[in-house]
PDB file of C-alpha atoms in Angstrom:
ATOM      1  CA  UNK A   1       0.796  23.451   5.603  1.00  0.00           C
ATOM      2  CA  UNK A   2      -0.654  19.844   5.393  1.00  0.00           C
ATOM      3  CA  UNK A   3      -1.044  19.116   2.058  1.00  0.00           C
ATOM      4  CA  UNK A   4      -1.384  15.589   1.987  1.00  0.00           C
ATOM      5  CA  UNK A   5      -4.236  14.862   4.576  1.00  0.00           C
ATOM      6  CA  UNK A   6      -5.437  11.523   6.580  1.00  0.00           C
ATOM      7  CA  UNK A   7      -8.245  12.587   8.515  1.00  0.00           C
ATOM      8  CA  UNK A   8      -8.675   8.400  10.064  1.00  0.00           C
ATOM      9  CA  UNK A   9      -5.707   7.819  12.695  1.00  0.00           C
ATOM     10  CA  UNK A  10      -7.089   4.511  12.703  1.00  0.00           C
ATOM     11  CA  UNK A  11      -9.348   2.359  11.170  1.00  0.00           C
ATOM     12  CA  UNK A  12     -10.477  -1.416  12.626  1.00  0.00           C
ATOM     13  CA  UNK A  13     -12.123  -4.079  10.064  1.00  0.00           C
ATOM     14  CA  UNK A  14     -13.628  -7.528  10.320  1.00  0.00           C
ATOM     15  CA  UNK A  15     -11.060 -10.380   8.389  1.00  0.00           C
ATOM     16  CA  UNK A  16     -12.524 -10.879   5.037  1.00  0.00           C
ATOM     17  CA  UNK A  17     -14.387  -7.510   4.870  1.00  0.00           C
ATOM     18  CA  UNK A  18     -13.560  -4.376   2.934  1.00  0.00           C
ATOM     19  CA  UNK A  19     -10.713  -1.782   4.090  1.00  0.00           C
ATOM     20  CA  UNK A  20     -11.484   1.827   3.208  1.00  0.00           C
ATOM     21  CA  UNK A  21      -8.962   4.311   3.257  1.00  0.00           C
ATOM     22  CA  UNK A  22      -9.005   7.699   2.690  1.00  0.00           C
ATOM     23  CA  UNK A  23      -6.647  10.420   1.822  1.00  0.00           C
ATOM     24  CA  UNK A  24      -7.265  14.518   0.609  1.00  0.00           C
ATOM     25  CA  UNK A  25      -4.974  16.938  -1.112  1.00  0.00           C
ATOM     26  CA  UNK A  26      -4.924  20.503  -1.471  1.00  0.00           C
ATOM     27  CA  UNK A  27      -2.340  21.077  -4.289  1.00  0.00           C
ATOM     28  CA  UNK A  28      -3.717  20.347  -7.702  1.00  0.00           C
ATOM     29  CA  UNK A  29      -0.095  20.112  -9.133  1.00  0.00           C
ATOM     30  CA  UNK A  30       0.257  16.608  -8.255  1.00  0.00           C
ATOM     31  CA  UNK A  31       0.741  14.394 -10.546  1.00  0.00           C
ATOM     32  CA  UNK A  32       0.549  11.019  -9.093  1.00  0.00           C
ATOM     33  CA  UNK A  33      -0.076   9.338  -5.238  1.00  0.00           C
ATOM     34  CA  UNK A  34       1.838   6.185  -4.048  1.00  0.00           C
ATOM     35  CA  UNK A  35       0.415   4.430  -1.175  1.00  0.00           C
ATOM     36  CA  UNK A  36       2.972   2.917   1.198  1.00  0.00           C
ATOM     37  CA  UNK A  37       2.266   0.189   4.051  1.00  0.00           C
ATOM     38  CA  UNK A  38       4.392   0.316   7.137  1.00  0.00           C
ATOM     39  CA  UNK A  39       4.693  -2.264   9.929  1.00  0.00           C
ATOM     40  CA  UNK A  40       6.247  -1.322  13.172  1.00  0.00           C
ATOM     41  CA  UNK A  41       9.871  -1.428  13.281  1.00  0.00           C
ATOM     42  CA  UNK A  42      10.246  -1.185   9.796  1.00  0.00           C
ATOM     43  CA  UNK A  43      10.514   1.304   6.734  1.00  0.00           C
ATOM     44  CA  UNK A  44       7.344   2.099   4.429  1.00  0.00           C
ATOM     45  CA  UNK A  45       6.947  -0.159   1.892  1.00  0.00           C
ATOM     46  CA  UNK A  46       5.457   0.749  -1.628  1.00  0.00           C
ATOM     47  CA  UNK A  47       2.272  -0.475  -2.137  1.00  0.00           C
ATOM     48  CA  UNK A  48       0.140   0.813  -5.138  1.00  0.00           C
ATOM     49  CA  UNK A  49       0.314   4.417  -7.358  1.00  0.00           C
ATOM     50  CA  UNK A  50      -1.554   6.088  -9.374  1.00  0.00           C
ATOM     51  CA  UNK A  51      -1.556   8.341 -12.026  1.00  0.00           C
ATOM     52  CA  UNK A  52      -3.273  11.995 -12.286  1.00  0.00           C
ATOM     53  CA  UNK A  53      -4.377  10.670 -15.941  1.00  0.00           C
ATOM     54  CA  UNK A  54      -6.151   7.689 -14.136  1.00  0.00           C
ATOM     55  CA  UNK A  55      -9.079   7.605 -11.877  1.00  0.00           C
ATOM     56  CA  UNK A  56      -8.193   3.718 -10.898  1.00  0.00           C
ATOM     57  CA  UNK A  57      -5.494   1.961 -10.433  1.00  0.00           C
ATOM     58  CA  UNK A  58      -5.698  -1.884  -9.244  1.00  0.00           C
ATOM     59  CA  UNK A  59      -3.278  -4.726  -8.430  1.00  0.00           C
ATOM     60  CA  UNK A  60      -4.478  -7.748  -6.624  1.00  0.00           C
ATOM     61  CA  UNK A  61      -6.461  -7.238  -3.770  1.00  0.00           C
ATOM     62  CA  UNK A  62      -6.036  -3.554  -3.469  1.00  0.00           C
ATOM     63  CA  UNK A  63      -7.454  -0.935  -5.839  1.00  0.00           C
ATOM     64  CA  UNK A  64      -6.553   2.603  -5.635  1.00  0.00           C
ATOM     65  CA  UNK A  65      -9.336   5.530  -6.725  1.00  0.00           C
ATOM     66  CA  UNK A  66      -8.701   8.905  -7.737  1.00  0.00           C
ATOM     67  CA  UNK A  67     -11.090  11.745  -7.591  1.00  0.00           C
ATOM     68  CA  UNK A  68      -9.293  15.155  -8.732  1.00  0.00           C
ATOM     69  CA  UNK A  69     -12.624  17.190  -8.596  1.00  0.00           C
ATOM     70  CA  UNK A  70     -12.908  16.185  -4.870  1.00  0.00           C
ATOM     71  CA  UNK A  71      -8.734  15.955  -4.152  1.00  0.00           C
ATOM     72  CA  UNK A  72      -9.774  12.826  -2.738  1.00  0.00           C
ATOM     73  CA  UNK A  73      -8.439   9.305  -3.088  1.00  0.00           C
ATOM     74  CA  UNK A  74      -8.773   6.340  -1.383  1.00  0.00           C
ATOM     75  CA  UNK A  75      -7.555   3.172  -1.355  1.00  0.00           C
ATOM     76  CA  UNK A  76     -10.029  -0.164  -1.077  1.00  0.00           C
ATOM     77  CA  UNK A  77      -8.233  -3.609   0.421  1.00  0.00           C
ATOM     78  CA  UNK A  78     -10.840  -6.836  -0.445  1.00  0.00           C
ATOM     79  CA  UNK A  79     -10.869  -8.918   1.434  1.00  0.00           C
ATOM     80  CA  UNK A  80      -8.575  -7.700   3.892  1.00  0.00           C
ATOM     81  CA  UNK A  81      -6.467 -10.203   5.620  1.00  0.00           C
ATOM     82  CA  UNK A  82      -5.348  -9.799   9.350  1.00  0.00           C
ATOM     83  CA  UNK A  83      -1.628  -9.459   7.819  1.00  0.00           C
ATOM     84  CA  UNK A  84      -3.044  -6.437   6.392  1.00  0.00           C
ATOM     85  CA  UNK A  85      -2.316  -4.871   9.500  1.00  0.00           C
ATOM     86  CA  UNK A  86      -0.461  -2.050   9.419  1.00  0.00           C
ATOM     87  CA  UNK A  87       0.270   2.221   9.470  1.00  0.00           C
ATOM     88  CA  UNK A  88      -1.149   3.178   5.709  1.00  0.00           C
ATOM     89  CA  UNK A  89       0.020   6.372   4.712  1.00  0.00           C
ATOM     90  CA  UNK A  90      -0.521   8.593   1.103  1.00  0.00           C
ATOM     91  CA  UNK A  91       2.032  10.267  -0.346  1.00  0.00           C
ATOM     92  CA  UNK A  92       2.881  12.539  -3.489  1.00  0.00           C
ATOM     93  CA  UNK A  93       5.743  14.037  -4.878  1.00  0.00           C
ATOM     94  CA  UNK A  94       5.950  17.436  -4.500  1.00  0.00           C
ATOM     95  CA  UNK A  95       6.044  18.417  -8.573  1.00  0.00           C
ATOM     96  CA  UNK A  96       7.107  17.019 -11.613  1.00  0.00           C
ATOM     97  CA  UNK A  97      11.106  16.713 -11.318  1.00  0.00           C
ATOM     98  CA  UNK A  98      11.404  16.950  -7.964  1.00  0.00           C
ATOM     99  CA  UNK A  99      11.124  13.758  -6.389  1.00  0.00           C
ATOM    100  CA  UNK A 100      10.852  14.373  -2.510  1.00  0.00           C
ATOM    101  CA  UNK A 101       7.910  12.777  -1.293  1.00  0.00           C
ATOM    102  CA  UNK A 102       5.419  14.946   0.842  1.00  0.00           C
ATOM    103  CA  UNK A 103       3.247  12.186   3.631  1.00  0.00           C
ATOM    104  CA  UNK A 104      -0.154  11.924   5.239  1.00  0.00           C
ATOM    105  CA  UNK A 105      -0.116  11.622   9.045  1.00  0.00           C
ATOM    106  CA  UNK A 106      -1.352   7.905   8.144  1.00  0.00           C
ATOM    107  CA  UNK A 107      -3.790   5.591   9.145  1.00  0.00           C
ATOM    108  CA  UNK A 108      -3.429   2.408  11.284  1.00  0.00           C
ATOM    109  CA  UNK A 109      -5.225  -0.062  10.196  1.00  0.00           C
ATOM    110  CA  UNK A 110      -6.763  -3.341  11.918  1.00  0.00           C
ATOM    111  CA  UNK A 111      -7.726  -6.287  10.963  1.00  0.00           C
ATOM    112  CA  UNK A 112     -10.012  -8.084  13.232  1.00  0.00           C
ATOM    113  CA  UNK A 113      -9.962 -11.770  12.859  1.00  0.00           C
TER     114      UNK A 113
ATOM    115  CA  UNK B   1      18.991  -9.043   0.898  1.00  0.00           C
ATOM    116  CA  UNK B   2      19.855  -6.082  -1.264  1.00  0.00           C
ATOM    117  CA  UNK B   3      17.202  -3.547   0.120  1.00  0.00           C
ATOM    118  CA  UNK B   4      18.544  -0.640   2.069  1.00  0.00           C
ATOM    119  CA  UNK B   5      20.153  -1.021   5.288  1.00  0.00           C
ATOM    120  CA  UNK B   6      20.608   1.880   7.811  1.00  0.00           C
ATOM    121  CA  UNK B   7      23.203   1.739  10.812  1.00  0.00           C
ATOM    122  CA  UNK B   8      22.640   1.663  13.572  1.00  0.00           C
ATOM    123  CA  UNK B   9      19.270   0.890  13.929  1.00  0.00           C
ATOM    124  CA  UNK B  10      18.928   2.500  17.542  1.00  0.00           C
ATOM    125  CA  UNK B  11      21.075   5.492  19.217  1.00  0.00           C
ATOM    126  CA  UNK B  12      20.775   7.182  22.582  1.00  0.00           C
ATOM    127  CA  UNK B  13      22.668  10.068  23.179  1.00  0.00           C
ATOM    128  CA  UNK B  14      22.566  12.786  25.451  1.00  0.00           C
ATOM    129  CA  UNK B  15      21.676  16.061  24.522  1.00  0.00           C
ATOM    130  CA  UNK B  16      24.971  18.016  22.971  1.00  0.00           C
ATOM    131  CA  UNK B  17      26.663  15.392  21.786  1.00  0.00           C
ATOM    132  CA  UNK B  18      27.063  14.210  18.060  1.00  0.00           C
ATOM    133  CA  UNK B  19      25.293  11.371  16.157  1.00  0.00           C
ATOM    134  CA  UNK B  20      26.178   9.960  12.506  1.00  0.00           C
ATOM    135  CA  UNK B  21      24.002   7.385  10.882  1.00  0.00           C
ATOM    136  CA  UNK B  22      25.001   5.680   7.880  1.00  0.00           C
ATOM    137  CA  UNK B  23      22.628   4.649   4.709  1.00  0.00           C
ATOM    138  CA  UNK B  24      23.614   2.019   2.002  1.00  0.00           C
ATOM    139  CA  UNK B  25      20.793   2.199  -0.455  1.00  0.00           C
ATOM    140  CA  UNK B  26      19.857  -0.652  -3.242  1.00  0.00           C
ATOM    141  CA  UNK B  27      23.295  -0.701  -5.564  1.00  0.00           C
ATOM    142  CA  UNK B  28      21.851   0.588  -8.561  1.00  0.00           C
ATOM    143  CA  UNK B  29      19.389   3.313  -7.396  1.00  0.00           C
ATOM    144  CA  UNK B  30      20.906   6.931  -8.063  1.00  0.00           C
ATOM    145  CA  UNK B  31      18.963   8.478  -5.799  1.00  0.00           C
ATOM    146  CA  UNK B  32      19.263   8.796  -1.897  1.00  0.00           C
ATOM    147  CA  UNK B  33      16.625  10.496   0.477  1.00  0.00           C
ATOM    148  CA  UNK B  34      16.632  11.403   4.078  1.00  0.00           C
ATOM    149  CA  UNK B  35      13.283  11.893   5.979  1.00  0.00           C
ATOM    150  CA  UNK B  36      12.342  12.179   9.723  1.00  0.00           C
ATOM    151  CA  UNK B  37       9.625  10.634  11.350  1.00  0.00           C
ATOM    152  CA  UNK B  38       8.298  11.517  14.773  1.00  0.00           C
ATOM    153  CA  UNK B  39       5.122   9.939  16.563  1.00  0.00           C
ATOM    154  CA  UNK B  40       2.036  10.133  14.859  1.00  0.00           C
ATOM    155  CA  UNK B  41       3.186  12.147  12.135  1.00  0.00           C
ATOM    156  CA  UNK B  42       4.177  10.258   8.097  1.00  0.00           C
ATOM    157  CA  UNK B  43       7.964  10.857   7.147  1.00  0.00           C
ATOM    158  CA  UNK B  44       8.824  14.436   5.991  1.00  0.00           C
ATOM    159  CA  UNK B  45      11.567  14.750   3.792  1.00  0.00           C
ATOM    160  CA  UNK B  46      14.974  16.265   4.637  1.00  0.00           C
ATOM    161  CA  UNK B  47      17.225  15.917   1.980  1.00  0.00           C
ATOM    162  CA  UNK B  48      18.106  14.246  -1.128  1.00  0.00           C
ATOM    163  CA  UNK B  49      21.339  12.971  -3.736  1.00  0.00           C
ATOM    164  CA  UNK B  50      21.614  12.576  -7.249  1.00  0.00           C
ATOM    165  CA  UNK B  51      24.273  10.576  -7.173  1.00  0.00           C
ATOM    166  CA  UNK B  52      26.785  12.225  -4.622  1.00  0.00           C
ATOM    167  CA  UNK B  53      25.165  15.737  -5.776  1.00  0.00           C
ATOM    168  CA  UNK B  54      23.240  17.276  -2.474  1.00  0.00           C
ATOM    169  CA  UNK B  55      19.907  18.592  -4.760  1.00  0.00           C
ATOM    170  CA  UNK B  56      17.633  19.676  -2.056  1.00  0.00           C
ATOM    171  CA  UNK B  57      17.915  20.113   1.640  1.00  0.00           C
ATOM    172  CA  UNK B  58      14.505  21.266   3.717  1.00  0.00           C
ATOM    173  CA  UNK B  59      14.277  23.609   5.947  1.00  0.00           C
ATOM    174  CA  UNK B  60      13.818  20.878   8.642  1.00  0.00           C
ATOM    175  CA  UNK B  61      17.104  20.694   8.198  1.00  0.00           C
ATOM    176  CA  UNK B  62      19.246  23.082  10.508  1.00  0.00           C
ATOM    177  CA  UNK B  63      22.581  24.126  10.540  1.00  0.00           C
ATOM    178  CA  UNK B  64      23.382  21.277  12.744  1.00  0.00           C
ATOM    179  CA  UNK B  65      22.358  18.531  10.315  1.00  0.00           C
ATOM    180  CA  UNK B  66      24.996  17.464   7.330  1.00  0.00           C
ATOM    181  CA  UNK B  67      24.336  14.923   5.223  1.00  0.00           C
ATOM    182  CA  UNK B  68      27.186  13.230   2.534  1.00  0.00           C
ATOM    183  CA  UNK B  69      27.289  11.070  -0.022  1.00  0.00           C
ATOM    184  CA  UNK B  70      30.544  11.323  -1.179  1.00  0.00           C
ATOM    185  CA  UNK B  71      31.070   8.492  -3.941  1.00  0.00           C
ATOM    186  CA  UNK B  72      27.308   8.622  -5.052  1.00  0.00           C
ATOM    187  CA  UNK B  73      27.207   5.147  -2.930  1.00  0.00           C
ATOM    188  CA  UNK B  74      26.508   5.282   1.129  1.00  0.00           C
ATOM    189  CA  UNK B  75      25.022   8.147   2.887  1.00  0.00           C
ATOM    190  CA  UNK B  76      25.837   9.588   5.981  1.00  0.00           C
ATOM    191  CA  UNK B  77      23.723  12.229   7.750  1.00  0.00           C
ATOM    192  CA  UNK B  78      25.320  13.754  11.143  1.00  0.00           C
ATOM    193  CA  UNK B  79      23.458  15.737  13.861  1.00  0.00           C
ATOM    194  CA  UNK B  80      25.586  18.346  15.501  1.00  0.00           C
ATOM    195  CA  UNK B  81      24.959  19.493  19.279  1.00  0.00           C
ATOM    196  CA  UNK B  82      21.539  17.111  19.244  1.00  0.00           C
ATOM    197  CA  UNK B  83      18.418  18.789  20.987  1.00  0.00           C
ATOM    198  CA  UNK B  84      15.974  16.700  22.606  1.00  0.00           C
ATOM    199  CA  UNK B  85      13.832  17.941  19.880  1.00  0.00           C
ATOM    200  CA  UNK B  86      15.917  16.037  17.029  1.00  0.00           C
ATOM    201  CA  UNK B  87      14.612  12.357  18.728  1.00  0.00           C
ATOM    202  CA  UNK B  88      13.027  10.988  15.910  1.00  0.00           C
ATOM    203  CA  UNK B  89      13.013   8.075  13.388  1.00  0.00           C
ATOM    204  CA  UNK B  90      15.301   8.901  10.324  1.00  0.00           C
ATOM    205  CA  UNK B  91      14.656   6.923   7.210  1.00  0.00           C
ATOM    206  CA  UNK B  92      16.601   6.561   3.826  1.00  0.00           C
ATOM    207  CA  UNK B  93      15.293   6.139   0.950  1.00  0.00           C
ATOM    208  CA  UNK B  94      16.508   5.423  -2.782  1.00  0.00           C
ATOM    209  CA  UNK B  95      15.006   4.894  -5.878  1.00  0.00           C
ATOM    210  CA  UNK B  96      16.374   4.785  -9.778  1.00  0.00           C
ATOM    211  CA  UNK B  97      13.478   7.045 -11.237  1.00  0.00           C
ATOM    212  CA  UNK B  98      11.824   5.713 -14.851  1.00  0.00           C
ATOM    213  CA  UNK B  99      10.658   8.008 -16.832  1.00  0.00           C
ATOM    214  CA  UNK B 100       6.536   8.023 -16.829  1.00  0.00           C
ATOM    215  CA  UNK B 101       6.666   6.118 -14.191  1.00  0.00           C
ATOM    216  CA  UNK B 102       6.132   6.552 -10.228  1.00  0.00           C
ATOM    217  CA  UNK B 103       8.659   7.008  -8.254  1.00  0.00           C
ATOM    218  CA  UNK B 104       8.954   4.078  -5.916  1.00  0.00           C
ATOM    219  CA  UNK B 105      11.039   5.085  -3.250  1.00  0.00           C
ATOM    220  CA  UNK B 106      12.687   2.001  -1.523  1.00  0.00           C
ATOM    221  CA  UNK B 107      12.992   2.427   2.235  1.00  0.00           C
ATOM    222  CA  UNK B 108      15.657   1.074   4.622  1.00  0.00           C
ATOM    223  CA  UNK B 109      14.592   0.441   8.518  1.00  0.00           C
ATOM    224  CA  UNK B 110      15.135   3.766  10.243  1.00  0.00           C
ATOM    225  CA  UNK B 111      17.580   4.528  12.844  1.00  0.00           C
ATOM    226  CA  UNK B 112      15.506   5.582  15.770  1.00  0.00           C
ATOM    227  CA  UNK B 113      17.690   8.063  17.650  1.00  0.00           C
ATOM    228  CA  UNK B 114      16.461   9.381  21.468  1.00  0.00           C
ATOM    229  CA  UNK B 115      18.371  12.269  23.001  1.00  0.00           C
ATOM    230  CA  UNK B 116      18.199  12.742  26.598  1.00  0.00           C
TER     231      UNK B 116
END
C-alpha cells in the first residue's frame, strides 16, 4: 500500500527555469510532509515541511504547496540551479506520535544548463 | 562534522553469512531510525529508538534482523543468514523531536550492503 505517491521518476529542466514537483497521498491523517533532497552516495537531506494547517510553506528559492482536498502537494524550485540536481522524494510521518517516516518512490531531477 | 556517520559504508558478503553495521547519530538527538533502500524505491522504515528503548520494528524486519542501541548512543543493526534479497542501502536516521514542529530526521550516508 503506497501511500505516499511520486508518479514523475524523473523530471529534466532548463537552468534558471521553474522545477515542478509533485507528490499524492491517500491517508488524510497526515499531519505534515517534509521534502528531502538526495544526491548519489549520500543520505536524504531535509529540505522544506509543511504543515496540514498550511497550504504554503516557503524558504528561499523553494516553496512547498499543499492541497488537502486534492492529497496533492508539490514542491516549486525558482530558478533552479544545475546543483539542484538531485533524487527528490516526499515523505510523511505515519501519525501524530509516531515518528517513522513513510517515502515516495522519488523523483530525479535535472537541471539542464 | 557532527552529522551521522554509518560504518562501513560498503559490505559484500556472501549469502549466509552475518553482517553488523554500526550508526552514531548527532550527540544530542534521542531518536535513532533504521530504513532500507533498494533501487528505485524512497527509504522504508525498519525500526526505531527512544533512547536505547526499541519502540517500533516493521514487518520488513525478519527474524534475522536485530537492531541495538544499548546506551541510548550508537546503533547497531545485524543481519543474520543474509539472503540475496536483503542487498540494499540501509540508512540511519536521528532526530531530537520539538514539539509543533516537523520532525527533521537527520540522515547518515548508508551502508550499501550486496550479498552474493
Amino acid at each position: 500500500d503506497q501511500q505516499v505517491k511520486q508518479n514523475s521518476p524523473s523530471l529534466s529542466v532548463q537552468e534558471g527555469r521553474i522545477s515542478i514537483l509533485n507528490c499524492d497521498y491517500t491517508n488524510s491523517m497526515f499531519d505534515y510532509f517534509l521534502w528531502y533532497k538526495k544526491y548519489p552516495a549520500e543520505g536524504p537531506t531535509f529540505l522544506i515541511s509543511i504543515s496540514s494547517i498550511k497550504d504554503k510553506n516557503e524558504d528561499g528559492r523553494f516553496t512547498v504547496f499543499l492541497n488537502k482536498s486534492a492529497k496533492h502537494l508539490s514542491l516549486h524550485i525558482v530558478p533552479s540551479q544545475p546543483g539542484d540536481s538531485a533524487v527528490y522524494f516526499c515523505a510523511a510521518p505515519q501519525d501524530f506520535g509516531n515518528e517513522k517516516l513513510t517515502f515516495g518512490t522519488g523523483t530525479r531531477l535535472t537541471i539542464i544548463p | 562534522d557532527t552529522g551521522v556517520s554509518q560504518d562501513p559504508r560498503h559490505k559484500i558478503t556472501k549469502r549466509g553469512q552475518n553482517v553488523t553495521f554500526r550508526c552514531d547519530p548527532i550527540s544530542e538527538h534521542n531518536r535513532l531510525y533504521w530504513y532500507r533502500q533498494t533501487l528505485g524505491q524512497g527509504p522504508e522504515f525498519l525500526t526505531y529508538f527512544q533512547n536505547e528503548a526499541q519502540l517500533e520494528k516493521s514487518r520488513l524486519l525478519s527474524d534475522r534482523f536485530s537492531a541495538e542501541r544499548p546506551k541510548g548512543s550508537f546503533s547497531t543493526l545485524e543481519i543474520q543468514r543474509t539472503e540475496q534479497g536483503d542487498s540494499a542501502m540501509y540508512l540511519c536516521a536521528s532526530s531530537l523531536p520539538l514539539a509543533g514542529a516537523a520532525n527533521e530526521q537527520f540522515f547518515g550516508p548508508g551502508t550499501r550492503l550486496t550479498v552474493l
